Amino acid sequence: MPLSIATVWTRCVTVLFVFSAMWGIALSINRYSIPEEMQEGSVVANLATDLGLDLRTLITRKAKLDIIHRNKYLDINKETGDLFILEKIDREYICSSKTTSCFLKMDVIFENPIRIFNIELEIMDINDNAPVFRRETMHLDISESTAAGERFSLTNAVDADVGANSIKTYYLSESKSFTIDIQTGSDGSKYVDLVLNSNLDREEQAVHNLILTAVDGGVPARSGTASIIVRVLDINDNAPFFNQQIYAINVTENSPIGTRVMTLNATDLDEGTNAEMIYSYTLYTSEKTQEKFSLNSNTGEIKVKDVIDFEESHSFDIYIQARDQGSNSLSGDCKIMVFITDLNDNYPEVTIKSFKSTLKEDVAIGTLIAVISISDRDSGDNGEVELTLNQQTSLPFVLNKSSEDYFALHVSEPLDRETIPRYEITFIVTDKGTPRLSDNETITLEILDVNDNSPIFPQSFYTIHVVENNVPGALLTSLSAFDPDLHENQYLVYFIMEKEIINTSMSMLFSINPENGNLYALKTFDFEREREFLFHIEARDSGVPPLNSNVTVHIIILDQNDNTPLIVSPWRAQGSVIEEVIPRSTDKGFLVAKVIAIDADSLQNSRVTYQLLQISDSSLFSLDQYNGEIRTTRMFSYRDPRHQRLVVVAKDNGDPALSATVTIKISTVEHMVTPFSETTEVPLEYDLFTDLNLYLVIGLGSVSFLLLITILVVIVLKCQKPKPMKMPPAMNMNLNSLNRNSVISRNSIISQRSSTIADSTLISSDAYWYSLFLAETRKGKVVVRQPIVPKGAGYFVSSIPRSTGPTETSDSRASTLQDSRASSDLP
């Protein structure tokens, strides 16, 4: 049913009274403090005692605990009145780690009547959390050129605890290159920077492994670690640097625009683009300063840009940065303090009154070069000036004061144009004002040449090899000398110093171009006649007096295979055929003929070998390729033709090889007849005869006479015997010893070739022994006497050994003369 207005009003007043009473009751607040993480069941406080309540009221008035949190951490034991821990309390979970105080608010509510007690439970922090880094591993790339003291920010560690249990400090593992700098923020947080102690060298250590440890202030303390990996970058490791960190410069007011204040010269030990620098102002340089001075970014030259007024500003601070152009550009800074001085606004002047622009290098010490005057329009100390020479290089000159404000420049040391041909002499005049002002004047002094240097050849001895048969006029070499002088003192003339060799002047054999030193051969050289030449070449300059030097030239003629082997045995007229007659009853190994060829070349080119070019019956004859002996390889049979034809080629060892041939016609007969004939002379070109050959002829004649008697005896004995019979060994040895120096054969040639060029003798057996006359004529020809008989008759040739030392021979190649007939009869 609807309520009356009075009833409603009465109820509203009652409700207001009740809430007013409850509000008054709830104003009393009890506060407790407990550490976090207390064990479950731990008693916080006895509420019955603290609130002044009877234990029974806790049950009758239905006391309950209302916690303003989603979790119920505490409860009331109604039997004992204790407030106990129902669930472990984690302060970091309940409250933010940024707050230093943490309260857990709750209400104890009683009914009949309703009464509320406010309870605030302060949760005290304990050190139950270790510091933790947001990143367990931090990577830093640091250039090896980073300067010591450089700072690098590191990721900080965080600790959920607060107060004394929060992070207290940091520690860095032992390192020679790095330390840490710990800073405290306004909120008490600890921040750490990595500081570079010393310069890094990637070649020494490319990677630095560091351990950063964060430690809190709890008891016991807890810690957390993080790994720092520092990689040293090996690029552009040298930063530009200035000679000074701070420069102090004085500049006079009203200096003209464009006046050079100074030129910065930063140094970078790198090369290439890493050493190319750009100069610029830093942010610390004010705009006003930049308006007064200009900076050349390439050269570092600082000039006055605007009018400078001392009354406006007494000084300027210019901060300059030099940055290289490397891939990881580095920079160096300096500070220039420019002081403006309101004094000495006139520059001193230097004037050249007289000057010799050229000077000979042999002038005497003390020679006057120039007269200089100096002046300054200022007065007092500002007008006193001094004159000096530029000290960049040591100059062989000295300034002497001749009178007031006049100086004379003299030669103080000997001059050498070849060392320094020109001098740039700068006269620097400076006053004694503050700041000191200066001016300079530069003159150029040319040093004239005198003939004080002889020509110089690159070598003191030249060895030139020339192959024989050269073309006359061929260029042999170029002998160029060098003269460090100038002009006519440098112009050289070459000529051959006269020397005669066998009544022949060197200038008839060789020619040299007087202008360039090209050496030419004027004739064709023959190795067999000329082997070498030794003479001097002189180079003379055109100075006054002329200077000269000479060099020794050794010309060595090299052999060329230009001589065809000459067959001297068996000798025959040009194009004729050699005819040899041998007994048909000869045994195997019988010496039919011996081919001897000589070659005028030397060494390899003169080594002759023999080959059969044509042969009628290859099974009947053999040829020794080294000594030229033609021997039978078997006995003749009745089927063999009576006439055999052999063509022997003698070939030297040159490249290309040259050769000569001889045709030998061999006829076989049943009996040999020795004819008689006169002798003729056959000249042979051979250059190996001396006066001692006369004694050789006498000895050879004696031996030949004894041999002739022995052969006649053997012929008589053979004619008396119808059949050939074997000769006793003793007689065979005697005959061999007697026949050691000759051979009998009609129209046959017996020769011997040993390891060296051994003696060989070719003897005609046509009833006469012919004496061999070896004569050394002016033309060096060998005269060989031979029988004057019809074509086909035998002849006599003897060759002199080239080696004078003893030689050993074998029985098959001994230098002997054998009776062909006796050989055919003996087994």
Short mmCIF file of C-alpha atoms in Angstrom, two decimals, residues 14 25 34 36 72 94 101 108 156 174 206 255 279 299 316 323 349 417 503 521 529 612 616 652 676 700 731 796:
data_model
loop_
_atom_site.label_atom_id
_atom_site.label_comp_id
_atom_site.label_asym_id
_atom_site.label_seq_id
_atom_site.Cartn_x
_atom_site.Cartn_y
_atom_site.Cartn_z
CA THR A 14 16.64 6.93 10.13
CA ILE A 25 32.69 4.30 13.54
CA ILE A 34 54.57 -7.12 8.17
CA GLU A 36 56.27 -9.78 2.51
CA LYS A 72 42.10 -12.80 0.09
CA ILE A 94 50.43 -5.90 -5.05
CA SER A 101 55.52 2.17 0.64
CA VAL A 108 36.54 -5.55 9.82
CA ASN A 156 70.50 -0.81 -16.99
CA GLU A 174 88.69 -6.84 -15.14
CA ALA A 206 89.58 -7.67 -32.04
CA SER A 255 92.38 44.50 -40.40
CA TYR A 279 87.40 21.98 -41.60
CA THR A 299 92.87 24.40 -46.51
CA PHE A 316 86.49 35.82 -30.16
CA ARG A 323 86.77 15.67 -39.96
CA GLU A 349 107.72 47.00 -45.48
CA ARG A 417 123.65 23.83 -59.49
CA ASN A 503 149.07 -2.88 -88.19
CA ALA A 521 131.27 -2.83 -87.02
CA ARG A 529 141.01 -15.23 -87.97
CA LEU A 612 127.53 -43.76 -96.13
CA SER A 616 126.54 -50.87 -103.83
CA ASP A 652 129.93 -31.24 -89.14
CA PHE A 676 156.53 -46.33 -110.08
CA LEU A 700 159.63 -40.59 -91.15
CA MET A 731 156.35 -62.37 -86.88
CA PHE A 796 150.97 -38.61 -99.51
#
